[in-house]
C-alpha cells in the first residue's frame, strides 16, 4: 500500500511550518510521527496535497520545567516520555500510560502532540490531558494562544486547531502534595486501541478527597471528562460504595460505538470497571486508604 | 511526480536514491536498493517484519517515508553478519530454533539487536515487553524469547572477554 501523491515539505522552524500551513490551508496536513496519518493515507481516508513534516523542528522536542509547570514539546516521542526522569518524578501518570500505548517501535515515532492533535477518541493522551488539566500552546499565523484540554477536543478528528495552527507544547501544572493518579486501560492485545480506559487524578487531604478529575478513552466521540463522577467523590471520604456511585455516573456519559472490541453495553461496563480501578489506585497512590 | 534525492548511510555504506515523496522506506529498501531481508507483513505498523534500525532506534519501515531517512544511519538485517560470521543473535536464533517459517525473523533480529543494547541483561518479562512490536505466527514466541536470552548471555560473555583482553 502506497500513499497517494503529495508534495513534501520539511520546514526547519515553527515559523516556516506555519507559513506553509497558511499558504496551503486545508490542502495541507502536518506529519508528526505518522502512525495515524500514513495508515490513513494508504487507505485513502486522507489525501492531503501537501504534507508538512515537522520532524526536523528541534524546538518542538523535549521535556522541561518552568516555574513548576511541566512543558512537553509536541514532537516528544512516547518513548521519550517513558524515559523522562522529570516526568517519573513530577507526573508519573504520563510515562505509565505511554507504556500502554502501541509497541516499542511505534513509540519511537509516535508523539504526544500527534496523539492529541489527531482528535481520535481512541488515542490515550486526550483523556490523560483532561485528567491532568493540561493546557496546549497553539501557534499560527496570528501568533500564539493557549487552549485548555477541556476546550480542545470538539469531535472525532475535530479539535480547536485552526488549519494554519500547530500544537507546539503541552503545559501541565505541578500537582499539589497528596495527589495520586492512575490510568487503567483494557485492550485486547499489544498495539490495539483501548476497549475502554479511564484516567483518575485525585488530591487527598487525609482520607478526604479534596479534588479529583476523571476522564475516559474510546467511550464517545471524544475523550470524555466525567464531571458527575467527580462530584460524587469531591469533599467525601472515599468508600467502595462511593467509588461504585462514581463509576455509575461515568457510565452514564459513555456512548461508545460497537466494533470488534465489543458492543456498546460491554464497553460501557468496562468503562465503569476501569473507572473503579483508576479511582482505587489513584487514592492509594495519593497516600489515602 | 517529481523525484527527490535522498542520501543516507545504509549498513555503513553511503547511498543516494531518487524517490517519490510518497514512497515508504521499506519499498525503497527492497525494490530500489535490492535489500529484501526486511519483509513486508501487514504494512500497517503492527507486525514488525519491516523493523529496521534508524539512528540507533528500532522503527517500522512501512510507516516512514523514504524522504524522512535523509541523513540518517539505517541498518537492516543484511548489516548484522560481519566478515562471514553470523551475529551472536543470529546464531542464537539458529541454536534455539527461534524461527520456523522465518518470515518474521528479520524484524525479530533487528528489534532484538537494538533491544539488547537498550537492555543488555533483560528478564523474560523485559524481553516480552521489548519484543512486543513483532508478531510471529509459528513459534508461540517461546523459542524467540530463549534465543534472545541466549544471545544476551553470549553478548555479555563477549563484552566481558573484550574487557579482559
Short mmCIF file of C-alpha atoms in Angstrom, two decimals:
data_model
loop_
_atom_site.label_atom_id
_atom_site.label_comp_id
_atom_site.label_asym_id
_atom_site.label_seq_id
_atom_site.Cartn_x
_atom_site.Cartn_y
_atom_site.Cartn_z
CA UNK A 1 0.00 0.00 0.00
CA UNK A 2 1.42 3.31 -1.11
CA UNK A 3 0.00 6.68 -0.05
CA UNK A 4 -1.44 8.96 -2.75
CA UNK A 5 0.94 11.53 -4.22
CA UNK A 6 1.61 14.72 -2.31
CA UNK A 7 4.13 17.50 -2.21
CA UNK A 8 6.56 17.05 0.69
CA UNK A 9 7.78 19.90 2.86
CA UNK A 10 10.22 19.61 5.74
CA UNK A 11 10.45 23.03 7.40
CA UNK A 12 13.20 23.61 9.95
CA UNK A 13 11.33 26.08 12.15
CA UNK A 14 7.84 26.64 13.56
CA UNK A 15 7.59 29.93 11.59
CA UNK A 16 8.36 28.16 8.32
CA UNK A 17 5.85 25.44 9.11
CA UNK A 18 3.14 27.99 9.93
CA UNK A 19 3.90 29.85 6.69
CA UNK A 20 3.40 26.62 4.72
CA UNK A 21 0.15 25.89 6.54
CA UNK A 22 -1.08 29.44 5.89
CA UNK A 23 -0.23 29.08 2.22
CA UNK A 24 -1.87 25.70 1.65
CA UNK A 25 -4.70 25.80 4.20
CA UNK A 26 -6.97 22.76 4.08
CA UNK A 27 -4.81 21.11 1.40
CA UNK A 28 -2.02 20.60 3.92
CA UNK A 29 -1.64 18.12 6.74
CA UNK A 30 1.04 18.09 9.42
CA UNK A 31 3.13 14.92 9.55
CA UNK A 32 4.24 14.16 13.12
CA UNK A 33 5.09 10.53 13.97
CA UNK A 34 2.96 9.40 11.05
CA UNK A 35 1.48 6.35 12.76
CA UNK A 36 -2.08 7.59 12.33
CA UNK A 37 -1.75 9.75 9.23
CA UNK A 38 0.31 7.44 6.99
CA UNK A 39 -2.00 4.44 7.51
CA UNK A 40 -4.98 6.72 6.78
CA UNK A 41 -3.28 7.93 3.61
CA UNK A 42 -2.58 4.37 2.49
CA UNK A 43 -6.30 3.66 2.79
CA UNK A 44 -7.21 6.97 1.06
CA UNK A 45 -9.05 8.13 4.17
CA UNK A 46 -6.75 11.14 3.98
CA UNK A 47 -5.38 12.58 0.72
CA UNK A 48 -3.52 15.78 1.56
CA UNK A 49 -1.96 17.63 -1.37
CA UNK A 50 0.81 18.90 0.86
CA UNK A 51 2.50 17.13 3.72
CA UNK A 52 4.30 19.37 6.21
CA UNK A 53 6.77 17.15 8.07
CA UNK A 54 7.64 18.78 11.40
CA UNK A 55 10.15 16.12 12.49
CA UNK A 56 13.09 18.42 11.74
CA UNK A 57 11.95 21.19 14.08
CA UNK A 58 14.12 20.68 17.16
CA UNK A 59 12.32 23.31 19.24
CA UNK A 60 9.24 21.06 19.26
CA UNK A 61 11.08 18.34 21.19
CA UNK A 62 11.97 17.89 24.83
CA UNK A 63 10.59 17.99 28.35
CA UNK A 64 11.39 20.79 30.79
CA UNK A 65 10.10 22.54 33.89
CA UNK A 66 9.21 26.25 34.02
CA UNK A 67 8.31 27.58 37.46
CA UNK A 68 6.83 24.26 38.49
CA UNK A 69 4.91 23.77 35.24
CA UNK A 70 5.96 20.81 33.12
CA UNK A 71 6.38 21.77 29.48
CA UNK A 72 6.44 18.97 26.90
CA UNK A 73 7.31 19.69 23.28
CA UNK A 74 4.62 18.37 20.95
CA UNK A 75 7.13 16.25 18.98
CA UNK A 76 8.35 14.40 22.06
CA UNK A 77 8.01 10.68 21.38
CA UNK A 78 6.19 8.20 23.61
CA UNK A 79 9.49 6.50 24.43
CA UNK A 80 10.95 9.86 25.47
CA UNK A 81 8.01 10.31 27.86
CA UNK A 82 8.73 6.86 29.31
CA UNK A 83 12.45 7.63 29.72
CA UNK A 84 11.99 11.07 31.30
CA UNK A 85 13.18 11.21 34.92
CA UNK A 86 11.45 14.59 35.27
CA UNK A 87 8.11 13.02 34.39
CA UNK A 88 8.78 9.97 36.55
CA UNK A 89 9.19 12.32 39.46
CA UNK A 90 6.63 15.03 38.74
CA UNK A 91 3.99 13.42 36.54
CA UNK A 92 4.36 9.62 36.64
CA UNK A 93 0.92 9.16 35.08
CA UNK A 94 2.31 10.04 31.63
CA UNK A 95 5.18 7.52 31.48
CA UNK A 96 2.89 4.88 32.96
CA UNK A 97 0.26 5.50 30.31
CA UNK A 98 2.78 5.80 27.46
CA UNK A 99 4.00 2.27 28.25
CA UNK A 100 0.49 1.07 27.44
CA UNK A 101 0.47 2.74 24.01
CA UNK A 102 1.35 0.69 20.91
CA UNK A 103 4.73 -1.10 20.96
CA UNK A 104 8.43 -0.17 21.28
CA UNK A 105 8.98 0.64 17.60
CA UNK A 106 5.81 2.70 17.27
CA UNK A 107 6.64 4.54 20.50
CA UNK A 108 9.92 5.68 18.91
CA UNK A 109 7.98 7.51 16.20
CA UNK A 110 4.62 8.30 17.77
CA UNK A 111 4.48 11.68 19.52
CA UNK A 112 2.37 13.11 22.31
CA UNK A 113 1.41 16.10 20.15
CA UNK A 114 0.36 13.95 17.21
CA UNK A 115 -1.69 11.74 19.50
CA UNK A 116 -3.50 14.80 20.87
CA UNK A 117 -3.92 16.83 17.68
CA UNK A 118 -5.28 13.91 15.66
CA UNK A 119 -8.50 14.14 17.66
CA UNK A 120 -9.06 10.39 17.71
CA UNK A 121 -11.13 9.36 20.77
CA UNK A 122 -9.27 6.03 20.72
CA UNK A 123 -5.95 7.76 21.41
CA UNK A 124 -4.84 7.77 25.02
CA UNK A 125 -3.35 11.22 25.56
CA UNK A 126 -6.60 13.19 25.15
CA UNK A 127 -8.15 11.64 28.28
CA UNK A 128 -4.84 11.94 30.13
CA UNK A 129 -4.70 15.63 29.22
CA UNK A 130 -8.24 16.16 30.53
CA UNK A 131 -7.38 14.40 33.79
CA UNK A 132 -4.15 16.40 34.19
CA UNK A 133 -5.92 19.69 33.33
CA UNK A 134 -3.26 20.32 30.66
CA UNK A 135 -3.06 23.42 28.51
CA UNK A 136 -1.94 23.44 24.88
CA UNK A 137 0.07 26.13 23.10
CA UNK A 138 -1.14 26.62 19.53
CA UNK A 139 0.95 28.71 17.16
CA UNK A 140 -0.49 30.11 13.95
CA UNK A 141 -0.13 32.99 11.53
CA UNK A 142 -1.72 35.34 14.08
CA UNK A 143 0.63 34.36 16.86
CA UNK A 144 0.33 32.06 19.80
CA UNK A 145 -2.63 31.15 22.01
CA UNK A 146 -3.24 28.76 24.87
CA UNK A 147 -6.22 26.43 24.98
CA UNK A 148 -7.21 24.19 27.89
CA UNK A 149 -7.52 20.48 27.09
CA UNK A 150 -11.11 20.83 28.30
CA UNK A 151 -11.86 23.16 25.35
CA UNK A 152 -9.73 21.44 22.71
CA UNK A 153 -11.50 18.20 21.76
CA UNK A 154 -14.60 19.14 19.78
CA UNK A 155 -15.49 15.92 17.97
CA UNK A 156 -14.00 12.86 16.33
CA UNK A 157 -10.93 14.05 14.35
CA UNK A 158 -12.10 17.59 15.14
CA UNK A 159 -10.20 19.87 17.51
CA UNK A 160 -9.82 23.58 18.27
CA UNK A 161 -6.73 23.69 15.99
CA UNK A 162 -7.18 26.04 13.02
CA UNK A 163 -5.87 24.95 9.61
CA UNK A 164 -2.82 27.24 9.94
CA UNK A 165 -2.01 26.29 13.52
CA UNK A 166 0.47 23.88 15.06
CA UNK A 167 0.25 22.41 18.54
CA UNK A 168 3.71 23.26 19.85
CA UNK A 169 3.69 22.36 23.53
CA UNK A 170 1.73 20.79 26.33
CA UNK A 171 1.78 22.50 29.72
CA UNK A 172 0.90 20.64 32.90
CA UNK A 173 0.77 22.49 36.22
CA UNK A 174 2.52 20.96 39.21
CA UNK A 175 0.28 18.62 41.19
CA UNK A 176 -0.25 19.54 44.86
CA UNK A 177 1.15 17.25 47.57
CA UNK A 178 -1.14 14.31 48.30
CA UNK A 179 -2.01 13.77 44.64
CA UNK A 180 -2.19 10.32 43.13
CA UNK A 181 -3.01 9.31 39.57
CA UNK A 182 -3.78 6.18 37.60
CA UNK A 183 -4.58 5.17 34.03
CA UNK A 184 -6.41 1.89 33.60
CA UNK A 185 -6.61 0.61 30.04
CA UNK A 186 -8.34 -2.52 28.86
CA UNK A 187 -7.06 -3.67 25.49
CA UNK A 188 -7.22 -6.93 23.62
CA UNK A 189 -3.59 -7.05 22.56
CA UNK A 190 -0.43 -5.01 22.10
CA UNK A 191 -0.95 -2.18 19.68
CA UNK A 192 -4.72 -2.10 19.91
CA UNK A 193 -6.78 0.87 20.93
CA UNK A 194 -8.47 0.71 24.31
CA UNK A 195 -11.69 -1.26 24.55
CA UNK A 196 -12.21 1.17 27.41
CA UNK A 197 -9.84 3.19 29.57
CA UNK A 198 -10.09 5.63 32.46
CA UNK A 199 -7.75 8.16 34.00
CA UNK A 200 -8.10 9.50 37.53
CA UNK A 201 -6.08 12.23 39.24
CA UNK A 202 -7.02 12.66 42.89
CA UNK A 203 -5.73 15.00 45.60
CA UNK A 204 -6.39 13.72 49.11
CA UNK A 205 -6.31 15.59 52.41
CA UNK A 206 -6.05 12.78 54.94
CA UNK A 207 -8.80 10.37 53.96
CA UNK A 208 -10.92 13.04 52.27
CA UNK A 209 -10.92 13.67 48.55
CA UNK A 210 -10.06 17.31 48.08
CA UNK A 211 -10.27 17.36 44.30
CA UNK A 212 -10.49 14.80 41.53
CA UNK A 213 -10.51 14.67 37.75
CA UNK A 214 -11.73 11.58 35.90
CA UNK A 215 -11.71 11.03 32.14
CA UNK A 216 -12.44 8.25 29.69
CA UNK A 217 -10.83 6.96 26.46
CA UNK A 218 -12.66 5.50 23.46
CA UNK A 219 -16.11 5.68 25.02
CA UNK A 220 -17.58 8.51 22.96
CA UNK A 221 -16.96 10.88 20.07
CA UNK A 222 -14.10 12.47 22.02
CA UNK A 223 -12.24 11.71 25.20
CA UNK A 224 -14.80 12.37 27.94
CA UNK A 225 -14.47 14.14 31.25
CA UNK A 226 -16.68 12.50 33.84
CA UNK A 227 -17.63 15.58 35.87
CA UNK A 228 -20.66 13.98 37.54
CA UNK A 229 -18.42 11.15 38.74
CA UNK A 230 -16.00 13.74 40.11
CA UNK A 231 -18.82 15.48 42.01
CA UNK A 232 -19.72 12.21 43.74
CA UNK A 233 -16.22 11.97 45.24
CA UNK A 234 -15.27 15.60 45.90
CA UNK A 235 -15.18 16.53 49.57
CA UNK A 236 -16.02 12.97 50.63
CA UNK A 237 -14.29 10.15 52.40
CA UNK A 238 -13.68 7.62 49.66
CA UNK A 239 -15.51 4.36 50.25
CA UNK A 240 -16.13 1.40 47.97
CA UNK A 241 -19.79 2.43 47.83
CA UNK A 242 -18.86 5.93 46.68
CA UNK A 243 -16.46 4.52 44.06
CA UNK A 244 -19.35 2.45 42.68
CA UNK A 245 -21.56 5.52 42.56
CA UNK A 246 -18.86 7.47 40.70
CA UNK A 247 -18.40 4.62 38.22
CA UNK A 248 -22.16 4.57 37.60
CA UNK A 249 -22.02 8.31 36.82
CA UNK A 250 -19.09 7.74 34.46
CA UNK A 251 -21.04 5.01 32.66
CA UNK A 252 -23.96 7.40 32.14
CA UNK A 253 -21.90 9.56 29.77
CA UNK A 254 -20.46 6.64 27.77
CA UNK A 255 -21.66 6.42 24.20
CA UNK A 256 -19.23 4.01 22.54
CA UNK A 257 -19.66 2.67 19.04
CA UNK A 258 -19.91 -1.06 18.53
CA UNK A 259 -16.95 -2.73 16.83
CA UNK A 260 -14.79 -5.85 17.08
CA UNK A 261 -13.81 -4.85 20.61
CA UNK A 262 -17.36 -5.27 21.83
CA UNK A 263 -20.86 -3.88 21.80
CA UNK A 264 -21.87 -0.62 23.44
CA UNK A 265 -23.14 -2.25 26.63
CA UNK A 266 -19.95 -4.25 27.19
CA UNK A 267 -17.72 -1.24 26.53
CA UNK A 268 -19.78 0.90 28.88
CA UNK A 269 -19.50 -1.71 31.64
CA UNK A 270 -15.75 -1.87 31.07
CA UNK A 271 -15.63 1.93 31.23
CA UNK A 272 -17.22 1.65 34.66
CA UNK A 273 -14.75 -1.00 35.78
CA UNK A 274 -11.74 0.96 34.51
CA UNK A 275 -13.10 3.99 36.39
CA UNK A 276 -13.35 1.98 39.62
CA UNK A 277 -9.81 0.66 39.23
CA UNK A 278 -8.37 4.07 38.35
CA UNK A 279 -10.02 5.73 41.37
CA UNK A 280 -8.87 2.99 43.76
CA UNK A 281 -5.29 3.12 42.55
CA UNK A 282 -5.12 6.93 42.44
CA UNK A 283 -6.40 7.14 46.02
CA UNK A 284 -3.85 4.58 47.13
CA UNK A 285 -1.05 6.44 45.40
CA UNK A 286 -2.22 9.73 46.91
CA UNK A 287 -1.49 8.12 50.27
CA UNK A 288 -5.15 7.69 51.24
CA UNK A 289 -6.74 4.42 52.31
CA UNK B 1 5.61 13.25 -9.77
CA UNK B 2 8.95 14.91 -9.22
CA UNK B 3 11.51 12.74 -7.53
CA UNK B 4 13.64 13.86 -4.62
CA UNK B 5 17.19 12.82 -3.95
CA UNK B 6 17.71 11.19 -0.59
CA UNK B 7 21.11 10.34 0.85
CA UNK B 8 21.70 8.18 3.88
CA UNK B 9 24.03 5.59 5.31
CA UNK B 10 22.84 2.01 4.81
CA UNK B 11 24.69 -0.71 6.68
CA UNK B 12 27.74 1.56 6.78
CA UNK B 13 27.70 2.49 3.07
CA UNK B 14 26.63 5.85 1.68
CA UNK B 15 23.65 5.53 -0.64
CA UNK B 16 21.81 8.03 -2.82
CA UNK B 17 18.38 7.26 -4.19
CA UNK B 18 15.78 9.15 -6.17
CA UNK B 19 12.36 8.67 -4.63
CA UNK B 20 8.86 9.98 -4.84
CA UNK B 21 7.90 11.58 -1.53
CA UNK B 22 5.11 9.05 -1.13
CA UNK B 23 7.42 6.05 -1.27
CA UNK B 24 7.79 4.24 2.03
CA UNK B 25 11.22 3.35 3.30
CA UNK B 26 10.50 -0.39 3.13
CA UNK B 27 9.70 -0.14 -0.58
CA UNK B 28 12.88 1.75 -1.36
CA UNK B 29 15.00 -0.68 0.65
CA UNK B 30 13.51 -3.72 -1.06
CA UNK B 31 12.84 -2.53 -4.59
CA UNK B 32 15.48 0.12 -5.34
CA UNK B 33 18.29 -0.99 -3.07
CA UNK B 34 17.52 -4.69 -3.52
CA UNK B 35 17.81 -5.45 0.18
CA UNK B 36 14.93 -7.86 0.52
CA UNK B 37 15.79 -9.02 4.04
CA UNK B 38 13.34 -6.60 5.62
CA UNK B 39 9.89 -8.04 4.99
CA UNK B 40 6.51 -6.52 4.32
CA UNK B 41 3.98 -8.25 6.52
CA UNK B 42 0.94 -6.20 7.46
CA UNK B 43 2.08 -2.81 6.11
CA UNK B 44 0.10 -1.18 8.91
CA UNK B 45 2.82 -0.93 11.59
CA UNK B 46 1.52 -3.88 13.59
CA UNK B 47 3.59 -6.93 12.69
CA UNK B 48 7.16 -5.63 12.88
CA UNK B 49 8.53 -7.73 9.96
CA UNK B 50 9.84 -4.48 8.39
CA UNK B 51 11.71 -3.36 11.54
CA UNK B 52 15.00 -1.62 10.82
CA UNK B 53 17.38 0.46 12.91
CA UNK B 54 17.45 4.20 12.27
CA UNK B 55 19.87 6.43 14.17
CA UNK B 56 20.06 3.84 16.91
CA UNK B 57 16.32 3.26 17.27
CA UNK B 58 14.04 0.48 16.09
CA UNK B 59 11.34 1.64 13.73
CA UNK B 60 8.85 0.06 11.37
CA UNK B 61 9.94 0.99 7.87
CA UNK B 62 6.43 0.55 6.45
CA UNK B 63 5.34 3.63 8.35
CA UNK B 64 8.12 6.02 7.50
CA UNK B 65 8.63 7.85 4.23
CA UNK B 66 11.93 7.22 2.46
CA UNK B 67 12.47 11.01 2.26
CA UNK B 68 12.50 11.04 6.05
CA UNK B 69 15.66 8.93 6.04
CA UNK B 70 17.65 11.88 4.67
CA UNK B 71 20.99 11.97 6.53
CA UNK B 72 20.10 9.01 8.73
CA UNK B 73 22.10 5.92 9.63
CA UNK B 74 20.00 2.96 8.59
CA UNK B 75 20.76 -0.64 9.43
CA UNK B 76 18.89 -3.63 8.07
CA UNK B 77 19.23 -7.35 8.77
CA UNK B 78 21.79 -7.51 5.94
CA UNK B 79 24.11 -5.45 8.15
CA UNK B 80 24.10 -7.89 11.08
CA UNK B 81 26.58 -10.55 9.98
CA UNK B 82 30.16 -9.31 9.71
CA UNK B 83 33.13 -10.90 7.93
CA UNK B 84 31.18 -14.03 7.07
CA UNK B 85 30.34 -14.60 10.74
CA UNK B 86 26.78 -14.62 11.96
CA UNK B 87 25.94 -12.04 14.62
CA UNK B 88 25.57 -13.77 18.03
CA UNK B 89 21.84 -13.00 17.85
CA UNK B 90 21.52 -14.79 14.51
CA UNK B 91 23.50 -17.73 15.87
CA UNK B 92 21.20 -17.85 18.91
CA UNK B 93 18.08 -17.92 16.70
CA UNK B 94 19.61 -20.90 14.87
CA UNK B 95 20.66 -22.72 18.01
CA UNK B 96 17.40 -22.18 19.89
CA UNK B 97 15.06 -22.75 16.94
CA UNK B 98 13.84 -19.15 17.17
CA UNK B 99 12.18 -19.43 13.78
CA UNK B 100 10.02 -21.79 11.79
CA UNK B 101 8.84 -20.20 8.54
CA UNK B 102 11.28 -17.33 9.02
CA UNK B 103 9.07 -14.55 7.73
CA UNK B 104 9.14 -12.53 10.95
CA UNK B 105 12.82 -13.29 11.63
CA UNK B 106 14.47 -10.23 10.01
CA UNK B 107 12.25 -7.98 12.11
CA UNK B 108 12.82 -10.08 15.22
CA UNK B 109 16.58 -9.90 14.69
CA UNK B 110 16.63 -6.15 14.11
CA UNK B 111 14.43 -5.43 17.13
CA UNK B 112 16.39 -7.94 19.23
CA UNK B 113 19.67 -6.34 18.14
CA UNK B 114 18.55 -2.91 19.36
CA UNK B 115 16.70 -4.23 22.40
CA UNK B 116 19.83 -5.95 23.73
CA UNK B 117 21.69 -2.66 23.51
CA UNK B 118 18.90 -0.89 25.36
CA UNK B 119 18.81 -3.65 27.96
CA UNK B 120 21.84 -5.99 27.85
CA UNK B 121 20.67 -8.19 30.75
CA UNK B 122 16.89 -8.43 30.38
CA UNK B 123 14.44 -10.51 32.38
CA UNK B 124 12.00 -12.72 30.49
CA UNK B 125 9.29 -10.11 31.08
CA UNK B 126 11.58 -7.36 29.76
CA UNK B 127 12.10 -9.42 26.60
CA UNK B 128 8.39 -9.98 26.09
CA UNK B 129 7.71 -6.25 26.55
CA UNK B 130 10.69 -5.20 24.46
CA UNK B 131 9.74 -7.52 21.60
CA UNK B 132 6.01 -6.77 21.79
CA UNK B 133 6.04 -4.97 18.45
CA UNK B 134 6.96 -8.11 16.50
CA UNK B 135 4.44 -10.79 15.69
CA UNK B 136 5.25 -14.44 14.97
CA UNK B 137 2.56 -16.89 13.87
CA UNK B 138 4.68 -20.06 14.11
CA UNK B 139 6.75 -20.35 17.24
CA UNK B 140 4.44 -19.25 20.02
CA UNK B 141 7.33 -16.92 20.98
CA UNK B 142 8.86 -19.35 23.49
CA UNK B 143 11.94 -20.07 21.40
CA UNK B 144 12.26 -16.46 20.33
CA UNK B 145 12.47 -15.45 23.98
CA UNK B 146 15.04 -18.22 24.55
CA UNK B 147 17.04 -17.03 21.54
CA UNK B 148 17.20 -13.51 22.93
CA UNK B 149 18.23 -14.85 26.33
CA UNK B 150 20.97 -16.95 24.75
CA UNK B 151 22.16 -14.00 22.67
CA UNK B 152 22.17 -11.75 25.72
CA UNK B 153 24.41 -14.22 27.54
CA UNK B 154 26.69 -14.60 24.50
CA UNK B 155 26.99 -10.85 24.02
CA UNK B 156 27.66 -10.30 27.74
CA UNK B 157 30.35 -13.00 27.68
CA UNK B 158 31.82 -11.41 24.55
CA UNK B 159 31.86 -7.98 26.17
CA UNK B 160 33.48 -9.41 29.31
CA UNK B 161 36.06 -11.18 27.14
CA UNK B 162 36.89 -7.96 25.34
CA UNK B 163 37.38 -6.15 28.65
CA UNK B 164 39.68 -8.91 29.90
CA UNK B 165 41.87 -8.50 26.84
#
